[in-house]
Coordinates of C-alpha atoms and ligand atoms in Angstrom, one line a residue:
X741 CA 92.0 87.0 37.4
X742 CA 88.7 88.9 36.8
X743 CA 87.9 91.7 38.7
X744 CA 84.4 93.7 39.2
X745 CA 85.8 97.6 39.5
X746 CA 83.0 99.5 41.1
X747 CA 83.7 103.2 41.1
X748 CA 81.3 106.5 40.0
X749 CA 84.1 108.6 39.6
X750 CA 85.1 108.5 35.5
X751 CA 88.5 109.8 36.0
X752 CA 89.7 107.1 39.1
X753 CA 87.9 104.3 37.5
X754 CA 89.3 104.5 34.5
X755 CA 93.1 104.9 35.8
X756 CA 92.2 101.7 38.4
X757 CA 91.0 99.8 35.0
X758 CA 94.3 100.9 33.0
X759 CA 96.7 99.9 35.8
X760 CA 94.8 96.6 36.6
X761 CA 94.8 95.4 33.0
X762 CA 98.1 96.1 32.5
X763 CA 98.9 93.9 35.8
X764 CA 97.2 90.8 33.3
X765 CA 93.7 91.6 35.3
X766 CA 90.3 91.5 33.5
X767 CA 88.3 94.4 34.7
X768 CA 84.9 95.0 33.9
X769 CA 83.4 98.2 35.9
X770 CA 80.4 99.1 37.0
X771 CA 79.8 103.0 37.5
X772 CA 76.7 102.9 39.8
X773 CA 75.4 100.5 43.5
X774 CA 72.4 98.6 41.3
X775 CA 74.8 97.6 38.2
X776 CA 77.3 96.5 40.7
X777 CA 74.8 94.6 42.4
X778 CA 73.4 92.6 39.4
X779 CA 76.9 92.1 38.1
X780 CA 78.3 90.6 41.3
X781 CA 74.9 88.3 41.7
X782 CA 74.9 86.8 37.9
X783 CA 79.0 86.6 36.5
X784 CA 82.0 85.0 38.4
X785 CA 84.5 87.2 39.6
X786 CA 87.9 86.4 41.2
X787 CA 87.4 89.9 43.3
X788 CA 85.3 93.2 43.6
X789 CA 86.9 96.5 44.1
X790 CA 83.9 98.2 45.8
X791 CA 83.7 102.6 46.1
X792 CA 80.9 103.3 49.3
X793 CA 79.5 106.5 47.8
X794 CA 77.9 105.2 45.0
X795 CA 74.7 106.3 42.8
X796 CA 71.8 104.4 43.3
X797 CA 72.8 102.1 45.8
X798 CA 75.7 102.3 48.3
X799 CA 78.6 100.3 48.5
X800 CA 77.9 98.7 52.1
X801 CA 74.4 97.6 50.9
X802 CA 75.5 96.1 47.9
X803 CA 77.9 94.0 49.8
X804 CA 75.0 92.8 52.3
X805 CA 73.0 91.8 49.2
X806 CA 76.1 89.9 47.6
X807 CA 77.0 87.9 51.5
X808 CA 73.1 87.5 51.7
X809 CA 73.0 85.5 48.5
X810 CA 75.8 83.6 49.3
X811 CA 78.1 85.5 46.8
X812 CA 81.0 84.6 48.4
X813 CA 83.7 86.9 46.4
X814 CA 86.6 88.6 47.9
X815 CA 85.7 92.4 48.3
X816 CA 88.2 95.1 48.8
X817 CA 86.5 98.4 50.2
X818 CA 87.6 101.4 48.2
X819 CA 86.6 105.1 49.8
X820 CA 87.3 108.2 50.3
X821 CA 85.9 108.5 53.8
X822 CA 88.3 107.1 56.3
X823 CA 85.7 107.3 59.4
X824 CA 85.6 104.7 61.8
X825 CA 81.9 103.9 61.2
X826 CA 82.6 103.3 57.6
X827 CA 85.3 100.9 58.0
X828 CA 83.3 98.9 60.7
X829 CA 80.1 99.3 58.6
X830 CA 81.8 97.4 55.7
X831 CA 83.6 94.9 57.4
X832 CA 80.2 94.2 59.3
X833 CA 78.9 93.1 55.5
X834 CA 81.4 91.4 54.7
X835 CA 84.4 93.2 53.2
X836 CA 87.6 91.1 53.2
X837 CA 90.0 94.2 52.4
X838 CA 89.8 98.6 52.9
X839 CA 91.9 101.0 51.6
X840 CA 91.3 104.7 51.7
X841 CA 92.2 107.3 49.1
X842 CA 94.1 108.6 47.8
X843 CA 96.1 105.3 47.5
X844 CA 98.8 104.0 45.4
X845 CA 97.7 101.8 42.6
X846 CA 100.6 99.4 43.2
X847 CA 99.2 98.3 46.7
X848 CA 95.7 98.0 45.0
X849 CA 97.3 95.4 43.1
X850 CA 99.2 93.8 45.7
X851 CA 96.4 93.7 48.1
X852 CA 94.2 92.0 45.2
X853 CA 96.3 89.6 44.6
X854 CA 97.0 88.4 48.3
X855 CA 93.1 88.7 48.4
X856 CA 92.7 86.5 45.0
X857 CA 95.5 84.1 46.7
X858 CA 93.9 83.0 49.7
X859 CA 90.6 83.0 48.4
X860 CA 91.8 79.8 46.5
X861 CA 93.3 78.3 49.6
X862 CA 97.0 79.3 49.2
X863 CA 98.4 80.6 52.4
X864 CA 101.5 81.2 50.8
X865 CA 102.6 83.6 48.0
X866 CA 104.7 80.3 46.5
X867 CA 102.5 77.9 44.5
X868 CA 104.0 75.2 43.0
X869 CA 103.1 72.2 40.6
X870 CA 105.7 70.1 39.4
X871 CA 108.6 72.2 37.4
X872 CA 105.9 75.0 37.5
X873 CA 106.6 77.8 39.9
X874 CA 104.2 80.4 40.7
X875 CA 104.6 83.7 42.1
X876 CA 101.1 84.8 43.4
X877 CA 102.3 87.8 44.9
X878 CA 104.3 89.3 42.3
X879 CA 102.1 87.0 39.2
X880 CA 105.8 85.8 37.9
X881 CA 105.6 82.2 36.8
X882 CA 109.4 80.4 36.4
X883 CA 109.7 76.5 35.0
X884 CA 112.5 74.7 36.5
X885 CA 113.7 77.7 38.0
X886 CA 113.9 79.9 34.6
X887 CA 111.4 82.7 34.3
X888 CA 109.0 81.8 31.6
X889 CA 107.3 84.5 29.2
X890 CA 103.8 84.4 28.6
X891 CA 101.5 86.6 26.6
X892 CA 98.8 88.2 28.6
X893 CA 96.3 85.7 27.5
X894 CA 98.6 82.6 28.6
X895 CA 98.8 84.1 31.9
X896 CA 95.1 84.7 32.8
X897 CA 94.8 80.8 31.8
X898 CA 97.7 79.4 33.4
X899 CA 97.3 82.1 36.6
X900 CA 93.9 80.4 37.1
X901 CA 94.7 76.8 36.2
X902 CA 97.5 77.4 38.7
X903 CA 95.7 78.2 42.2
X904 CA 93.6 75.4 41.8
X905 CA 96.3 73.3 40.4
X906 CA 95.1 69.4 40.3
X907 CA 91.6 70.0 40.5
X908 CA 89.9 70.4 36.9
X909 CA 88.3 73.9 36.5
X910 CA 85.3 73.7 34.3
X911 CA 86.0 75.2 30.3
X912 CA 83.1 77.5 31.3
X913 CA 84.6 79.1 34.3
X914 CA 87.6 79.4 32.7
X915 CA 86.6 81.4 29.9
X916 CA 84.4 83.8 32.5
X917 CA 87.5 84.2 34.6
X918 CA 89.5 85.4 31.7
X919 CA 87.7 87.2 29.6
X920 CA 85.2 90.5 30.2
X921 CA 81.9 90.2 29.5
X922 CA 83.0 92.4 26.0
X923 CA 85.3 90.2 24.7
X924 CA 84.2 88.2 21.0
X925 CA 84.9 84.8 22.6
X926 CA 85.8 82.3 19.5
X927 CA 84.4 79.0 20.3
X928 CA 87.8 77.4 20.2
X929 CA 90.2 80.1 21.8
X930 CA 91.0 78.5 25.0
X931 CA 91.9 75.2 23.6
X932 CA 94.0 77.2 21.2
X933 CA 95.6 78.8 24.2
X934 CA 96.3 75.6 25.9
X935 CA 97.8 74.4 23.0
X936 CA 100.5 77.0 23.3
X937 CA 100.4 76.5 26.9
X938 CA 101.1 72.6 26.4
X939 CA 104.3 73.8 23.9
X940 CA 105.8 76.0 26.6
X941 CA 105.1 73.8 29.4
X942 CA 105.2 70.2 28.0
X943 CA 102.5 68.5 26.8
X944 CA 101.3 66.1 30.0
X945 CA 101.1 69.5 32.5
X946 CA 97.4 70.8 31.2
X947 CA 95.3 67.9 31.1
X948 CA 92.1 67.7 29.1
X949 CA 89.1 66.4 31.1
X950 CA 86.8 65.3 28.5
X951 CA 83.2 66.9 28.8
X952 CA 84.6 69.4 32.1
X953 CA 87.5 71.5 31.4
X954 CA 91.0 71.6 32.2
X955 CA 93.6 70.4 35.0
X956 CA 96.8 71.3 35.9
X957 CA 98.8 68.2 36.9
X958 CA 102.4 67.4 38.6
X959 CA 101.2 63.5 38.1
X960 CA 102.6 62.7 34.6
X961 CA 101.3 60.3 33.4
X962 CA 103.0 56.7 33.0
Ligands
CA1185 CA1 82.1 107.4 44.9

């Protein structure tokens, strides 16, 4: 799960970052409104963490420019000011979630994740494909009812195969969902996670779709 952190304030964005990627999140931030803007317009996200009071640009008018543009990514409102006219202002462009500091970073993630969740159609924290279980809510995966260990890695992968579980998600998107835009990508290193995937889960689960990407499948095959 890939997140666009947008926060000016050096000290709170960098705890946020800390405490998201050791939830398994991939965070790139963006420290000011016209970064935020550009990243949220050109690179896939899974959700936005979006400060108002920003430099250059304010939060609530980067929003408009993203819904404008059809950029359709769950947005969670993160502000200091907890006036009426702010709230209303950014769910007016199109914010999906607020919360107000100070705020613990444990319901940050939390809220995320529902956010993340339904975005992908899953009313439910409880996804499940085959022997796989998910837990969206708390990110704990079990197979056949035993918790299964997974590096952090494995998880971003499987995390994302998962809520969109029997549809094939392109090798493209995968990588930009699971990686940040600083990571040295090797050209193989998702089918190398896969692989290790494949031995933890059984083979047949991940299917290959030649020239698209990956599937995650409860049909084995016969
Ligand atoms: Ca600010």
């Amino acid at each position: 799960m890939r997140v666009l952190l947008v926060e000016d304030d050096d000290d709170l964005g960098t705890r946020i970052a800390a405490a998201l990627r050791a939830e398994h999140f991939v965070v790139d931030v963006a420290r000011n409104g016209e970064d935020a803007l550009h990243a949220g317009m050109t690179e896939l996200f899974d959700a936005a963490v979006l400060d108002l009071g920003l430099p250059k640009i304010d939060g609530v008018t980067v929003l408009k420019n993203w819904r404008e543009n059809a950029r359709n990514l769950p947005v969670l409102v993160l502000t200091a000011r907890d006036g009426w006219p702010d709230k209303v202002a950014s769910f007016k462009a199109g914010a999906d979630d607020f919360l107000t500091k100070p705020f613990k970073i444990e319901e940050l993630v939390l809220r995320l994740r529902a956010l993340v969740r339904r975005s992908t159609g899953h009313a439910s924290s409880q996804v499940a494909c085959g022997p796989l279980q998910f837990d969206a809510q708390l990110g704990t995966f079990e197979l056949n009812g035993l918790p299964l260990r997974l590096t952090a890695l494995e998880w971003r992968v499987l995390s994302c195969l998962m809520l969109r579980a029997e549809n094939v998600v392109d090798r493209g998107e995968l990588i930009e969902r699971v990686y940040d835009r600083n990571a040295e990508v090797d050209s193989n290193s998702i089918e190398v996670i896969i692989a290790r995937l494949r031995k933890k889960l059984g083979a047949q689960c991940i299917e290959t779709v030649r020239g698209r990407g990956y599937m995650l499948t409860s049909q084995v095959p016969t």
